[in-house]
Coordinates of C-alpha atoms in Angstrom, one line a residue:
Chain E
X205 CA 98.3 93.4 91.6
X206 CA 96.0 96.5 92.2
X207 CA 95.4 96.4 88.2
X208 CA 96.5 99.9 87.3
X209 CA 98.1 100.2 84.1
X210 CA 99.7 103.3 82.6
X211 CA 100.0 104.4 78.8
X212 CA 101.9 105.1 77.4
X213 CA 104.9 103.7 79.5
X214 CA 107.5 106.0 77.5
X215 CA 107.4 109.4 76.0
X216 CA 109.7 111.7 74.2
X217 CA 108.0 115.1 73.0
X218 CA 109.1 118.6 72.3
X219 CA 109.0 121.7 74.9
X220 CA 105.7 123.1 73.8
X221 CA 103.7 120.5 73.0
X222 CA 100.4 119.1 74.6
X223 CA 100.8 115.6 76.2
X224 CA 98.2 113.6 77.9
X225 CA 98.9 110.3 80.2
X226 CA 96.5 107.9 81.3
X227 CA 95.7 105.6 84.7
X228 CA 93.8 103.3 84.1
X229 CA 91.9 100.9 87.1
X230 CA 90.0 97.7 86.7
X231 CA 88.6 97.6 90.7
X232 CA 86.1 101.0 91.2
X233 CA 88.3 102.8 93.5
X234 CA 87.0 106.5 94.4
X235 CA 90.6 107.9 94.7
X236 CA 93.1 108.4 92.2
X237 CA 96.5 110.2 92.4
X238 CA 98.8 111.7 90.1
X239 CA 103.1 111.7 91.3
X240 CA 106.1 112.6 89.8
X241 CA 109.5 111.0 90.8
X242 CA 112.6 112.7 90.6
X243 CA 116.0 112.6 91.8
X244 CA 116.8 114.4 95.0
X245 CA 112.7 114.8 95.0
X246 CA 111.1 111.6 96.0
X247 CA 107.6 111.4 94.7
X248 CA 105.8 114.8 95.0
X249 CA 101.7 115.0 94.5
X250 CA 100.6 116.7 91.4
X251 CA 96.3 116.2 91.5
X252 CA 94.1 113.9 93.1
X253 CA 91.0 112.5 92.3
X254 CA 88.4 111.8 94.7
X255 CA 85.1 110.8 92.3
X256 CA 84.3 111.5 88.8
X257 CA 84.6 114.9 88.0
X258 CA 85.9 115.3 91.6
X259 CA 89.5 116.7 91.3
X260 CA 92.3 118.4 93.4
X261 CA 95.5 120.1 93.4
X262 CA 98.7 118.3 95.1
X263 CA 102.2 120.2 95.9
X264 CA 103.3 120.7 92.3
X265 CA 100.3 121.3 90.6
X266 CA 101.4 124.3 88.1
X267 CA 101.2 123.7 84.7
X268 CA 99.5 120.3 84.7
X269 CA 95.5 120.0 84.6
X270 CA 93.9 116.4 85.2
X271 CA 90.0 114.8 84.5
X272 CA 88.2 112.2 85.5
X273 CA 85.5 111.5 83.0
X274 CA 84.7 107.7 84.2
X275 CA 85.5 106.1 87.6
X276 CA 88.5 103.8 85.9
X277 CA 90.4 107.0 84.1
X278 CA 92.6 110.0 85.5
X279 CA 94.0 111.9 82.7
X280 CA 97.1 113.8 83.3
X281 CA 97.6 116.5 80.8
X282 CA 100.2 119.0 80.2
X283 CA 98.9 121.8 78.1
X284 CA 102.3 123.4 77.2
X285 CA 105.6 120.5 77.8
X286 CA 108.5 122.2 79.5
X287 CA 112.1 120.5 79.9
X288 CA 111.5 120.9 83.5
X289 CA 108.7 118.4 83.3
X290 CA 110.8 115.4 82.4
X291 CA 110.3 113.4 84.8
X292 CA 109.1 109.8 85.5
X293 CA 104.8 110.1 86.5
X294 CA 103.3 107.5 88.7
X295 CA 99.6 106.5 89.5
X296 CA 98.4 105.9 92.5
X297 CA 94.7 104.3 94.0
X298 CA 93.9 104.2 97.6
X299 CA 92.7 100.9 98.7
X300 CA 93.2 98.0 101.2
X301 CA 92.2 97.8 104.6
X302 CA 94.2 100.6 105.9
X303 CA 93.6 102.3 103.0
X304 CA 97.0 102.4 101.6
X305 CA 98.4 103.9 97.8
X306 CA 99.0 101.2 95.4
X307 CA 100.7 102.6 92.6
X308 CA 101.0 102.2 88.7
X309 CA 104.1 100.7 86.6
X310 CA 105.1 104.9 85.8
X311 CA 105.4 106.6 82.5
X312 CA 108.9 107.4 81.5
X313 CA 108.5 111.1 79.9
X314 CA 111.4 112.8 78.4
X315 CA 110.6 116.7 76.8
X316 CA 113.6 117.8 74.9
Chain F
X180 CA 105.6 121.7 107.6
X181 CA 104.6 118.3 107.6
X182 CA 108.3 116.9 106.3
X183 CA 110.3 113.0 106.2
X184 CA 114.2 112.4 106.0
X185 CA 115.3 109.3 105.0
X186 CA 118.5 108.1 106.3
X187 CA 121.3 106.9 104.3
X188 CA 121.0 107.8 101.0
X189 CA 122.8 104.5 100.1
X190 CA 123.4 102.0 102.0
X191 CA 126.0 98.6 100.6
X192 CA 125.6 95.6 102.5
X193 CA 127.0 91.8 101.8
X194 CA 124.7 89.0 102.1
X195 CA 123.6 88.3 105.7
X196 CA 125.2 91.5 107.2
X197 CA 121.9 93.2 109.1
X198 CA 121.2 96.9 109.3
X199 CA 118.5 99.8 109.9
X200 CA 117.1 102.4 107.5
X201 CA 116.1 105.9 108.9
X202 CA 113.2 107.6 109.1
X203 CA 112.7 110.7 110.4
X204 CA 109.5 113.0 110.5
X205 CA 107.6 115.9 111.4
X206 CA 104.0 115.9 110.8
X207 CA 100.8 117.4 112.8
X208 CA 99.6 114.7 113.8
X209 CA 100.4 111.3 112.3
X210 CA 97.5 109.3 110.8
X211 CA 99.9 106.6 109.6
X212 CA 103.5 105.8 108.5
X213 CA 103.8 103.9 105.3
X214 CA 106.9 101.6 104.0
X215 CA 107.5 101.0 100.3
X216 CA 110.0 99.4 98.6
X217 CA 110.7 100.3 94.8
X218 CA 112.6 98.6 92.3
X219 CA 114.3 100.1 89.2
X220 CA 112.0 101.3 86.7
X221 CA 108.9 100.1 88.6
X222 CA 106.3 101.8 90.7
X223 CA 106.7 101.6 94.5
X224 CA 105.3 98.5 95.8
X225 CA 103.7 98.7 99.5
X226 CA 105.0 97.1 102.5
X227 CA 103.7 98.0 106.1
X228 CA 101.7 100.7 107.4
X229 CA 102.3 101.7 111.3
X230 CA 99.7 103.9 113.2
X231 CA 101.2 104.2 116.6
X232 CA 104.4 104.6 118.8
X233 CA 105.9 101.1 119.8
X234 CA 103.9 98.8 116.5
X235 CA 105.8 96.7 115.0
X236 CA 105.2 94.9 111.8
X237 CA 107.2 92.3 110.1
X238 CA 107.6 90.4 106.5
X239 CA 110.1 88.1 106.2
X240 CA 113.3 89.6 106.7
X241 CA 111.7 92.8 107.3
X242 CA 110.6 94.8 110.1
X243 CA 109.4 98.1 110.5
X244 CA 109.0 99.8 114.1
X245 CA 107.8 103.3 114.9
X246 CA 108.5 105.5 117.3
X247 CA 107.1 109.3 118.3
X248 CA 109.2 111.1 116.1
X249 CA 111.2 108.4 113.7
X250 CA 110.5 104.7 112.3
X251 CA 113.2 102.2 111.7
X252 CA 113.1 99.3 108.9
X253 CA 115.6 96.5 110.4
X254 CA 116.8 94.1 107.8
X255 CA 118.1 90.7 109.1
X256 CA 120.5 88.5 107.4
X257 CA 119.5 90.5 104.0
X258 CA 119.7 88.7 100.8
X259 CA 120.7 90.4 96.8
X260 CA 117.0 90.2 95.9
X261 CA 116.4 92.7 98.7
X262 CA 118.3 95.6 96.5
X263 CA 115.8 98.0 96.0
X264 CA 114.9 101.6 97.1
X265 CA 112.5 101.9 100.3
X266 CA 110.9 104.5 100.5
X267 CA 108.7 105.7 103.7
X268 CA 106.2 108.1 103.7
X269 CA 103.5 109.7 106.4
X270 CA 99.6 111.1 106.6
X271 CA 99.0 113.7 108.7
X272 CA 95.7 113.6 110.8
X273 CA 94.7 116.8 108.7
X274 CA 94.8 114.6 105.2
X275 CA 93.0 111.7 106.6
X276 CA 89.9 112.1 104.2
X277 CA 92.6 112.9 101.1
X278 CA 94.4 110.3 102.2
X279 CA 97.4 112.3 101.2
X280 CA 101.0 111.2 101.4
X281 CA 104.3 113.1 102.3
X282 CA 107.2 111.0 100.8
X283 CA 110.9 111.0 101.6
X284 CA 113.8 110.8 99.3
X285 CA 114.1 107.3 99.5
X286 CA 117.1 105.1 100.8
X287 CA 118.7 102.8 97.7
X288 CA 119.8 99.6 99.3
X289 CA 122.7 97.3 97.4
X290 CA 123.0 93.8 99.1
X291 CA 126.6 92.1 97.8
X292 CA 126.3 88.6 97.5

């Protein structure tokens, strides 16, 4: 258990409106990362974290904007939900000896 | 670009017939080639990680090898509780500080009793 939880776990919202999701760690790991999973996709990057305040685009960055206020938080926000952003969202530390991703339980988000 | 194909999609096996996911990748320069498997509605869980042509790593009836340009993850005598998707995924040289991942698509694996 790397102790990375994800909140909410499930989320149905309208095209247009804001929606945040939250990592959360419990062991003081530097980096952070922020997927989506979808079918026919695998897991694509969206931002990374490498520090407070410390922040990164992945592959599909556009339209999503991430913080990192505290060490234990990575904030995924989408300013303006589209339908195209339904999509499952995992979390991701690096950690372990060979520095390996350990990932969240995901956040089910549906935008109708 | 740095790219991984997973081969089969699906695969259906009974219990105790043995087999070989795929895969395949293109990278510059591998820093390592990781092994997850995923269940349904859960996050991927890790497995192995391989650094270098001819390693070999095992976990129970698991084993992952890795060639130059492809890595194999034998299963022996599988079981139903291995039905999951494995995924496999590479770091290229370049994203060694980012620690950055390329993932493939992921081969779903059904094991009939």
């Amino acid at each position: 258990d790397a102790g990375i939880t994800q909140s909410p776990r499930h989320k149905v919202t309208e095209t247009g409106t804001p929606v945040t999701l939250r990592c959360h760690q419990t062991e003081n790991h530097r980096y952070m990362y922020w997927y989506r999973q979808d079918p026919g996709h695998g897991l694509r990057l969206i931002h990374y974290s490498y520090g407070v305040k410390d922040t990164d685009k992945g592959e599909v960055s556009d339209g999503y904007s991430v913080s990192r206020s505290k060490t234990e938080d990575f904030l995924l926000t989408l300013e303006s939900a589209t339908s195209s952003q339904t999509s499952v969202y995992f979390c991701a530390i690096r950690a372990g000896q060979n520095n390996e991703q350990f990932f969240g339980p995901g956040t089910r988000l549906t935008v109708l | 670009e740095d790219q991984v194909t997973q081969s089969p999609e699906a695969l259906r096996l009974q219990e105790g017939e043995s087999s070989s996911l795929n895969c395949s990748y293109t990278v510059s320069g591998l820093r390592g080639l990781f092994w997850y498997r995923q269940d349904p509605g859960k996050g991927p869980e890790f497995l192995f990680t391989l650094y270098s042509a001819g390693e070999e790593k095992e976990k129970e009836r698991l084993k992952a090898t890795l060639t130059k340009k492809e890595s194999f993850l034998h299963i022996t005598a599988p079981k139903p509780e291995d039905s999951a998707t494995y995924l496999c995924a590479v770091q290229a040289v370049g994203s060694s500080n980012t620690g950055k991942l390329i993932f493939g698509q992921g081969t779903t694996l059904q094991v009939k009793p």
